[in-house]
mmCIF file of C-alpha atoms in Angstrom:
data_model
loop_
_atom_site.group_PDB
_atom_site.id
_atom_site.type_symbol
_atom_site.label_atom_id
_atom_site.label_comp_id
_atom_site.label_asym_id
_atom_site.label_seq_id
_atom_site.Cartn_x
_atom_site.Cartn_y
_atom_site.Cartn_z
ATOM 1 C CA MET A 1 102.650 50.704 129.713
ATOM 2 C CA SER A 2 101.601 49.217 127.079
ATOM 3 C CA VAL A 3 99.965 51.795 123.962
ATOM 4 C CA SER A 4 97.577 50.860 121.372
ATOM 5 C CA PRO A 5 96.378 53.775 119.479
ATOM 6 C CA ILE A 6 93.075 53.195 117.856
ATOM 7 C CA LEU A 7 91.704 54.160 114.284
ATOM 8 C CA LEU A 8 88.678 56.684 113.834
ATOM 9 C CA SER A 9 86.479 57.562 111.523
ATOM 10 C CA ARG A 10 85.051 61.270 111.733
ATOM 11 C CA SER A 11 81.558 59.648 112.209
ATOM 12 C CA ASP A 12 82.849 57.975 115.131
ATOM 13 C CA ILE A 13 84.690 61.175 117.180
ATOM 14 C CA ALA A 14 82.883 62.582 119.670
ATOM 15 C CA GLU A 15 83.633 66.267 118.862
ATOM 16 C CA GLN A 16 82.676 67.636 122.334
ATOM 17 C CA HIS A 17 85.703 65.528 123.736
ATOM 18 C CA TRP A 18 87.905 66.081 120.940
ATOM 19 C CA ASN A 19 87.766 69.623 121.408
ATOM 20 C CA ALA A 20 87.979 69.837 124.746
ATOM 21 C CA LEU A 21 91.367 67.743 124.421
ATOM 22 C CA ILE A 22 92.655 69.946 121.700
ATOM 23 C CA ALA A 23 91.876 73.292 123.447
ATOM 24 C CA ARG A 24 93.460 72.130 126.863
ATOM 25 C CA SER A 25 96.313 70.628 125.296
ATOM 26 C CA ARG A 26 100.040 72.110 125.542
ATOM 27 C CA GLN A 27 99.953 72.055 121.475
ATOM 28 C CA SER A 28 96.512 73.821 120.517
ATOM 29 C CA VAL A 29 96.255 75.632 117.585
ATOM 30 C CA ILE A 30 93.843 76.602 115.332
ATOM 31 C CA TYR A 31 93.961 73.546 113.079
ATOM 32 C CA GLY A 32 93.148 70.595 115.256
ATOM 33 C CA PHE A 33 89.850 71.789 116.159
ATOM 34 C CA SER A 34 86.941 69.377 114.555
ATOM 35 C CA TRP A 35 84.837 72.218 112.706
ATOM 36 C CA TYR A 36 88.273 73.717 111.350
ATOM 37 C CA LEU A 37 89.917 70.319 109.931
ATOM 38 C CA ASP A 38 86.030 69.279 108.614
ATOM 39 C CA VAL A 39 86.593 72.556 106.059
ATOM 40 C CA VAL A 40 90.454 71.897 104.949
ATOM 41 C CA CYS A 41 89.722 68.229 104.762
ATOM 42 C CA ASP A 42 88.096 66.342 102.577
ATOM 43 C CA ASN A 43 87.734 63.703 104.918
ATOM 44 C CA TRP A 44 89.357 63.182 107.932
ATOM 45 C CA MET A 45 90.275 60.496 110.099
ATOM 46 C CA ALA A 46 92.583 60.161 113.580
ATOM 47 C CA LEU A 47 94.440 58.109 116.222
ATOM 48 C CA VAL A 48 93.362 58.417 119.870
ATOM 49 C CA TRP A 49 94.580 56.501 122.774
ATOM 50 C CA PRO A 50 93.825 54.923 125.811
ATOM 51 C CA SER A 51 89.779 54.346 124.229
ATOM 52 C CA LYS A 52 87.434 54.881 120.876
ATOM 53 C CA ASP A 53 85.205 56.835 123.616
ATOM 54 C CA THR A 54 88.547 58.640 126.166
ATOM 55 C CA TYR A 55 90.674 60.705 124.509
ATOM 56 C CA SER A 56 93.935 61.348 126.620
ATOM 57 C CA VAL A 57 96.150 61.585 123.144
ATOM 58 C CA VAL A 58 94.735 62.454 119.601
ATOM 59 C CA MET A 59 96.227 63.200 115.928
ATOM 60 C CA PRO A 60 94.193 63.939 113.672
ATOM 61 C CA LEU A 61 94.554 62.360 109.929
ATOM 62 C CA PRO A 62 93.975 64.299 106.757
ATOM 63 C CA VAL A 63 92.631 61.390 104.171
ATOM 64 C CA LYS A 64 92.166 61.535 100.529
ATOM 65 C CA SER A 65 91.034 58.502 98.232
ATOM 66 C CA LYS A 66 93.503 57.218 96.160
ATOM 67 C CA TRP A 67 94.219 54.462 93.831
ATOM 68 C CA GLY A 68 91.690 52.524 96.007
ATOM 69 C CA PHE A 69 93.781 53.088 98.764
ATOM 70 C CA GLN A 70 93.060 55.707 102.160
ATOM 71 C CA VAL A 71 95.986 58.271 101.546
ATOM 72 C CA ILE A 72 97.443 60.974 104.041
ATOM 73 C CA GLN A 73 98.567 64.825 102.843
ATOM 74 C CA GLN A 74 98.128 68.055 104.834
ATOM 75 C CA PRO A 75 95.674 70.250 103.560
ATOM 76 C CA PHE A 76 95.836 73.876 102.801
ATOM 77 C CA PHE A 77 95.418 76.496 105.254
ATOM 78 C CA CYS A 78 96.854 74.065 107.755
ATOM 79 C CA GLN A 79 99.960 74.451 108.482
ATOM 80 C CA TYR A 80 100.862 71.536 110.873
ATOM 81 C CA LEU A 81 98.572 69.167 112.828
ATOM 82 C CA GLY A 82 100.772 66.766 114.924
ATOM 83 C CA ILE A 83 100.489 64.633 118.159
ATOM 84 C CA PHE A 84 98.149 66.576 121.112
ATOM 85 C CA SER A 85 98.058 65.176 124.458
ATOM 86 C CA GLU A 86 96.373 66.418 128.068
ATOM 87 C CA ASP A 87 100.044 66.063 129.147
ATOM 88 C CA ALA A 88 102.471 68.959 129.361
ATOM 89 C CA GLU A 89 105.103 66.049 128.069
ATOM 90 C CA ILE A 90 104.025 62.775 125.484
ATOM 91 C CA ALA A 91 106.192 59.881 126.814
ATOM 92 C CA GLU A 92 108.132 58.598 123.723
ATOM 93 C CA GLU A 93 106.712 55.602 124.070
ATOM 94 C CA VAL A 94 103.305 57.264 123.171
ATOM 95 C CA LEU A 95 104.865 58.930 120.215
ATOM 96 C CA SER A 96 106.449 55.666 118.880
ATOM 97 C CA ALA A 97 102.693 53.992 119.253
ATOM 98 C CA PHE A 98 101.512 56.466 117.076
ATOM 99 C CA LEU A 99 104.312 56.589 114.773
ATOM 100 C CA ARG A 100 103.864 52.965 114.051
ATOM 101 C CA CYS A 101 100.482 52.575 113.759
ATOM 102 C CA LEU A 102 100.362 55.124 111.654
ATOM 103 C CA ALA A 103 103.024 53.675 109.298
ATOM 104 C CA HIS A 104 101.239 50.685 109.534
ATOM 105 C CA GLN A 105 97.740 51.773 108.742
ATOM 106 C CA PHE A 106 98.588 54.447 105.439
ATOM 107 C CA ARG A 107 100.698 53.304 102.763
ATOM 108 C CA TYR A 108 101.266 56.163 101.470
ATOM 109 C CA ILE A 109 101.726 59.638 103.385
ATOM 110 C CA SER A 110 102.264 62.500 100.995
ATOM 111 C CA ASN A 111 103.334 64.925 103.487
ATOM 112 C CA TYR A 112 102.128 65.624 107.031
ATOM 113 C CA GLN A 113 103.580 67.981 109.465
ATOM 114 C CA PHE A 114 104.124 67.879 113.140
ATOM 115 C CA ASN A 115 103.415 71.032 115.133
ATOM 116 C CA PRO A 116 106.452 72.604 116.518
ATOM 117 C CA ASP A 117 105.680 71.332 119.884
ATOM 118 C CA ASN A 118 106.087 68.098 118.879
ATOM 119 C CA THR A 119 109.474 68.725 117.958
ATOM 120 C CA ALA A 120 111.493 67.949 121.165
ATOM 121 C CA ASN A 121 110.084 65.008 122.007
ATOM 122 C CA ILE A 122 109.261 63.196 118.375
ATOM 123 C CA LYS A 123 112.755 63.607 117.125
ATOM 124 C CA THR A 124 114.527 59.992 118.576
ATOM 125 C CA ALA A 125 110.864 58.171 117.627
ATOM 126 C CA LEU A 126 111.013 60.102 114.051
ATOM 127 C CA ASP A 127 114.647 59.028 113.685
ATOM 128 C CA GLN A 128 113.886 55.251 114.373
ATOM 129 C CA SER A 129 111.079 55.461 112.375
ATOM 130 C CA ALA A 130 111.199 54.627 108.291
ATOM 131 C CA PHE A 131 109.694 57.925 107.255
ATOM 132 C CA MET A 132 111.156 60.611 105.574
ATOM 133 C CA VAL A 133 111.737 63.560 107.399
ATOM 134 C CA VAL A 134 112.133 66.557 106.505
ATOM 135 C CA PRO A 135 113.002 69.613 108.767
ATOM 136 C CA LEU A 136 111.155 72.754 108.393
ATOM 137 C CA HIS A 137 110.377 76.013 110.192
ATOM 138 C CA THR A 138 108.653 79.152 110.846
ATOM 139 C CA TYR A 139 108.540 82.160 113.366
ATOM 140 C CA TRP A 140 106.923 82.796 116.701
ATOM 141 C CA LEU A 141 106.744 85.882 118.083
ATOM 142 C CA SER A 142 105.960 85.762 121.764
ATOM 143 C CA LEU A 143 103.941 88.909 123.157
ATOM 144 C CA ALA A 144 104.415 88.417 126.696
ATOM 145 C CA ASP A 145 106.153 89.558 129.298
ATOM 146 C CA THR A 146 107.459 92.648 127.029
ATOM 147 C CA ASP A 147 108.989 95.837 128.774
ATOM 148 C CA GLY A 148 108.171 98.632 126.598
ATOM 149 C CA PRO A 149 106.531 98.720 122.775
ATOM 150 C CA VAL A 150 107.104 95.810 120.470
ATOM 151 C CA SER A 151 108.836 98.151 118.232
ATOM 152 C CA GLY A 152 111.910 97.768 120.391
ATOM 153 C CA ARG A 153 112.127 93.796 119.431
ATOM 154 C CA TYR A 154 112.338 94.937 115.520
ATOM 155 C CA SER A 155 115.785 95.221 113.958
ATOM 156 C CA LYS A 156 116.851 98.156 112.774
ATOM 157 C CA ASP A 157 115.972 98.057 109.119
ATOM 158 C CA ARG A 158 112.170 96.795 110.417
ATOM 159 C CA ARG A 159 112.392 99.941 112.501
ATOM 160 C CA GLU A 160 112.841 102.309 109.356
ATOM 161 C CA ASN A 161 110.180 100.485 107.421
ATOM 162 C CA LEU A 162 107.609 101.143 110.498
ATOM 163 C CA ARG A 163 108.639 105.026 110.298
ATOM 164 C CA ARG A 164 108.288 105.082 106.139
ATOM 165 C CA SER A 165 105.059 103.832 106.865
ATOM 166 C CA LEU A 166 104.080 105.880 109.331
ATOM 167 C CA SER A 167 104.571 109.067 106.398
ATOM 168 C CA PHE A 168 102.167 107.159 104.101
ATOM 169 C CA ASP A 169 99.509 108.181 106.493
ATOM 170 C CA TRP A 170 97.379 105.032 105.961
ATOM 171 C CA GLY A 171 93.968 104.638 106.992
ATOM 172 C CA ILE A 172 93.021 100.937 108.645
ATOM 173 C CA SER A 173 89.800 99.381 108.572
ATOM 174 C CA SER A 174 88.603 96.213 110.160
ATOM 175 C CA SER A 175 86.350 94.196 107.896
ATOM 176 C CA THR A 176 84.363 90.795 107.381
ATOM 177 C CA ASP A 177 84.970 91.137 103.241
ATOM 178 C CA ILE A 178 87.761 89.267 102.096
ATOM 179 C CA SER A 179 87.070 89.453 98.309
ATOM 180 C CA PRO A 180 89.250 92.712 98.329
ATOM 181 C CA LEU A 181 92.321 91.018 99.947
ATOM 182 C CA ILE A 182 91.497 87.725 97.629
ATOM 183 C CA GLU A 183 91.281 90.367 94.480
ATOM 184 C CA LEU A 184 94.345 92.055 95.496
ATOM 185 C CA PHE A 185 96.445 88.618 95.636
ATOM 186 C CA ARG A 186 95.131 87.502 92.384
ATOM 187 C CA GLN A 187 96.297 91.069 90.484
ATOM 188 C CA ASN A 188 99.798 91.013 93.199
ATOM 189 C CA HIS A 189 101.186 87.617 93.922
ATOM 190 C CA GLU A 190 99.344 85.041 91.809
ATOM 191 C CA GLN A 191 101.475 84.992 88.804
ATOM 192 C CA ARG A 192 104.539 84.390 91.366
ATOM 193 C CA ILE A 193 103.649 80.918 92.265
ATOM 194 C CA SER A 194 104.758 78.092 89.909
ATOM 195 C CA GLY A 195 101.150 76.472 88.283
ATOM 196 C CA GLY A 196 99.269 79.294 89.758
ATOM 197 C CA VAL A 197 96.161 78.951 92.352
ATOM 198 C CA SER A 198 93.124 77.307 91.678
ATOM 199 C CA THR A 199 89.475 79.259 92.220
ATOM 200 C CA GLN A 200 88.831 76.253 94.899
ATOM 201 C CA ALA A 201 92.088 77.671 96.659
ATOM 202 C CA TYR A 202 90.489 80.751 97.064
ATOM 203 C CA ASP A 203 86.676 79.456 98.097
ATOM 204 C CA LEU A 204 88.214 77.360 100.469
ATOM 205 C CA LEU A 205 89.886 80.508 102.286
ATOM 206 C CA LYS A 206 86.755 82.182 102.192
ATOM 207 C CA ASN A 207 85.150 79.149 103.963
ATOM 208 C CA VAL A 208 88.039 79.054 106.166
ATOM 209 C CA PHE A 209 87.464 82.773 107.440
ATOM 210 C CA GLU A 210 83.632 82.149 107.212
ATOM 211 C CA LYS A 211 83.945 78.985 110.094
ATOM 212 C CA VAL A 212 86.429 80.902 112.162
ATOM 213 C CA LEU A 213 84.209 83.937 112.864
ATOM 214 C CA GLU A 214 81.732 81.768 113.442
ATOM 215 C CA ASN A 215 83.835 79.472 115.613
ATOM 216 C CA ALA A 216 87.191 81.663 117.004
ATOM 217 C CA ASP A 217 88.294 84.360 116.210
ATOM 218 C CA ALA A 218 89.565 86.256 113.195
ATOM 219 C CA LYS A 219 90.447 89.407 111.816
ATOM 220 C CA LEU A 220 90.420 91.074 108.829
ATOM 221 C CA LEU A 221 92.857 94.958 108.302
ATOM 222 C CA TYR A 222 93.111 97.057 105.348
ATOM 223 C CA ALA A 223 95.485 99.475 104.770
ATOM 224 C CA ARG A 224 93.959 101.678 102.758
ATOM 225 C CA LYS A 225 94.337 105.392 101.196
ATOM 226 C CA GLN A 226 91.694 107.720 99.959
ATOM 227 C CA GLU A 227 89.582 105.136 100.651
ATOM 228 C CA ILE A 228 91.331 102.952 98.237
ATOM 229 C CA ILE A 229 92.838 99.047 99.895
ATOM 230 C CA HIS A 230 96.053 98.712 99.041
ATOM 231 C CA ALA A 231 97.661 95.945 101.158
ATOM 232 C CA GLY A 232 95.495 93.745 103.788
ATOM 233 C CA ILE A 233 96.109 90.790 106.259
ATOM 234 C CA LEU A 234 94.304 87.455 107.865
ATOM 235 C CA LEU A 235 94.708 86.517 110.962
ATOM 236 C CA ILE A 236 93.205 83.951 112.872
ATOM 237 C CA ARG A 237 92.925 82.444 116.780
ATOM 238 C CA ALA A 238 92.094 80.139 119.056
ATOM 239 C CA GLY A 239 93.412 80.792 122.471
ATOM 240 C CA ASN A 240 96.371 82.210 122.705
ATOM 241 C CA ARG A 241 97.810 81.504 119.526
ATOM 242 C CA VAL A 242 97.471 83.682 116.521
ATOM 243 C CA ILE A 243 98.508 82.763 112.999
ATOM 244 C CA TYR A 244 99.507 85.454 109.650
ATOM 245 C CA ILE A 245 97.454 83.333 107.444
ATOM 246 C CA PHE A 246 97.071 85.023 104.282
ATOM 247 C CA ASN A 247 98.201 88.929 103.280
ATOM 248 C CA ALA A 248 98.875 90.296 100.012
ATOM 249 C CA ALA A 249 99.761 94.340 99.069
ATOM 250 C CA ASP A 250 99.595 95.941 95.480
ATOM 251 C CA ARG A 251 102.733 98.015 94.477
ATOM 252 C CA THR A 252 101.719 101.333 96.616
ATOM 253 C CA GLY A 253 101.443 99.457 98.997
ATOM 254 C CA ARG A 254 104.280 97.521 99.653
ATOM 255 C CA GLU A 255 105.902 100.959 98.215
ATOM 256 C CA GLY A 256 104.389 102.434 101.919
ATOM 257 C CA ASN A 257 105.312 99.128 103.960
ATOM 258 C CA ALA A 258 101.701 98.679 104.432
ATOM 259 C CA ARG A 259 101.884 95.591 105.930
ATOM 260 C CA THR A 260 104.629 95.762 108.157
ATOM 261 C CA PHE A 261 102.562 99.329 109.353
ATOM 262 C CA LEU A 262 99.291 96.636 109.416
ATOM 263 C CA LEU A 263 101.043 93.908 111.829
ATOM 264 C CA ASP A 264 102.399 96.575 113.949
ATOM 265 C CA TYR A 265 99.325 98.010 114.759
ATOM 266 C CA PHE A 266 98.365 94.341 115.625
ATOM 267 C CA LEU A 267 100.843 93.421 117.514
ATOM 268 C CA SER A 268 101.442 96.534 119.358
ATOM 269 C CA ALA A 269 97.838 95.896 120.695
ATOM 270 C CA GLU A 270 98.359 91.918 121.698
ATOM 271 C CA ASN A 271 102.060 93.392 123.522
ATOM 272 C CA GLY A 272 101.930 92.020 126.687
ATOM 273 C CA THR A 273 99.583 89.562 126.623
ATOM 274 C CA ASN A 274 100.053 85.891 126.252
ATOM 275 C CA THR A 275 99.839 86.232 122.788
ATOM 276 C CA VAL A 276 101.786 83.664 120.894
ATOM 277 C CA PHE A 277 102.107 85.239 116.914
ATOM 278 C CA ASP A 278 102.824 82.222 114.280
ATOM 279 C CA PHE A 279 103.939 83.460 111.176
ATOM 280 C CA GLU A 280 103.250 80.443 109.175
ATOM 281 C CA SER A 281 106.630 81.051 107.387
ATOM 282 C CA PRO A 282 107.068 79.148 104.396
ATOM 283 C CA GLU A 283 110.904 77.677 103.397
ATOM 284 C CA ILE A 284 111.455 81.120 101.198
ATOM 285 C CA GLU A 285 114.494 82.916 102.602
ATOM 286 C CA SER A 286 113.627 86.609 101.800
ATOM 287 C CA ILE A 287 110.401 85.557 103.235
ATOM 288 C CA GLY A 288 111.322 83.794 106.705
ATOM 289 C CA SER A 289 113.964 87.059 106.902
ATOM 290 C CA PHE A 290 111.311 89.415 107.126
ATOM 291 C CA TYR A 291 109.338 87.951 109.934
ATOM 292 C CA LYS A 292 112.244 87.128 111.632
ATOM 293 C CA SER A 293 112.981 91.100 111.406
ATOM 294 C CA PHE A 294 109.770 91.620 114.118
ATOM 295 C CA GLY A 295 111.846 90.075 116.477
ATOM 296 C CA ALA A 296 110.567 86.417 116.205
ATOM 297 C CA GLU A 297 112.102 83.312 117.128
ATOM 298 C CA LYS A 298 112.570 80.518 114.553
ATOM 299 C CA LYS A 299 110.460 77.168 115.488
ATOM 300 C CA PRO A 300 111.360 74.269 113.773
ATOM 301 C CA PHE A 301 109.098 71.562 113.395
ATOM 302 C CA PHE A 302 108.946 68.040 110.566
ATOM 303 C CA SER A 303 107.571 66.669 108.188
ATOM 304 C CA ILE A 304 107.146 62.559 106.855
ATOM 305 C CA HIS A 305 106.527 61.594 103.977
ATOM 306 C CA GLN A 306 106.034 56.895 103.112
ATOM 307 C CA ASN A 307 105.940 55.687 100.136
ATOM 308 C CA ARG A 308 104.266 51.960 100.238
ATOM 309 C CA LEU A 309 102.298 51.577 97.272
ATOM 310 C CA PRO A 310 102.340 48.272 95.570
ATOM 311 C CA PHE A 311 104.524 47.671 92.117
ATOM 312 C CA PRO A 312 103.824 49.981 89.901
ATOM 313 C CA LEU A 313 102.191 52.596 91.782
ATOM 314 C CA ASN A 314 105.262 52.890 93.948
ATOM 315 C CA LEU A 315 107.588 53.394 91.165
ATOM 316 C CA LEU A 316 105.170 55.879 89.415
ATOM 317 C CA GLN A 317 104.247 58.484 92.038
ATOM 318 C CA ALA A 318 107.584 58.443 93.292
ATOM 319 C CA TRP A 319 109.015 59.900 90.030
ATOM 320 C CA ARG A 320 105.857 62.514 90.225
ATOM 321 C CA ARG A 321 107.443 63.795 93.345
ATOM 322 C CA ARG A 322 110.724 64.200 91.980
ATOM 323 C CA ARG A 323 109.573 65.794 88.276
ATOM 324 C CA ALA A 324 107.420 67.867 91.124
ATOM 325 C CA ALA A 325 110.459 69.019 92.906
ATOM 326 C CA ASP A 326 112.492 69.768 90.171
ATOM 327 C CA HIS A 327 109.634 72.298 89.017
#
């Protein structure tokens, strides 16, 4: 079998065929739909196979123009992308062909992250490539085939924190107004993030929320006490995959374990369904431990980097990456 992926620009992509493939693929996740990519990417392209009109395997590529080149960079609010296929398993020959084409077409890849459902199949192909490969992980909680309450899967400490949250007598409200959640984050979390958070990032989150409400499913839950919002969580869903994409809490919310309360409220409602809950874990041990305490399973995935820029751009950009990593 000869596999030659075709590079398409955004304008050449047939949205109906594209979204149908994303929806039915084993790797299906909200990040891969055309309308979602249109929000989070400045521009995007795609590798497709077997033809420009017929898609059996696709790979969305978020691109930006820098230094006169098209470069790839994983966008905000898009944890991973990778290779999507209508077949349950993607042949190694197909994976290798897509990686070769990617390496050839783009001189610089800042970072590109593969779907956890690619991990088992793509490892060998990545090992044989020239990409710099970084292992990452998230946490998934499958809510199917659960006997008893979902809290039975929590750690002892998480169950105790849930019990404490109940004593706070939290009120729960569902909302379509994301402004209170953003304000909670600004006042209680932003200062802990190196380099801060730009206004554009908050605007992007608002746009993501609005587009998900239009095209898929979003749930924004707030924990209130005496009509004051102290915590909130934002969940987005396509198919059976739910993403825990954003959250915030003030001091009262943290002391009252409000986010544990909100998460348990949602997970309990979904218990026994085919929902897979993705905690979208950053590489921070304390946060990962919090997500694991809900009974979630660690799911590995890969990020790749490539620098084939001409001299001296290659050296300059390598220095910038080292400098950013040191801070």
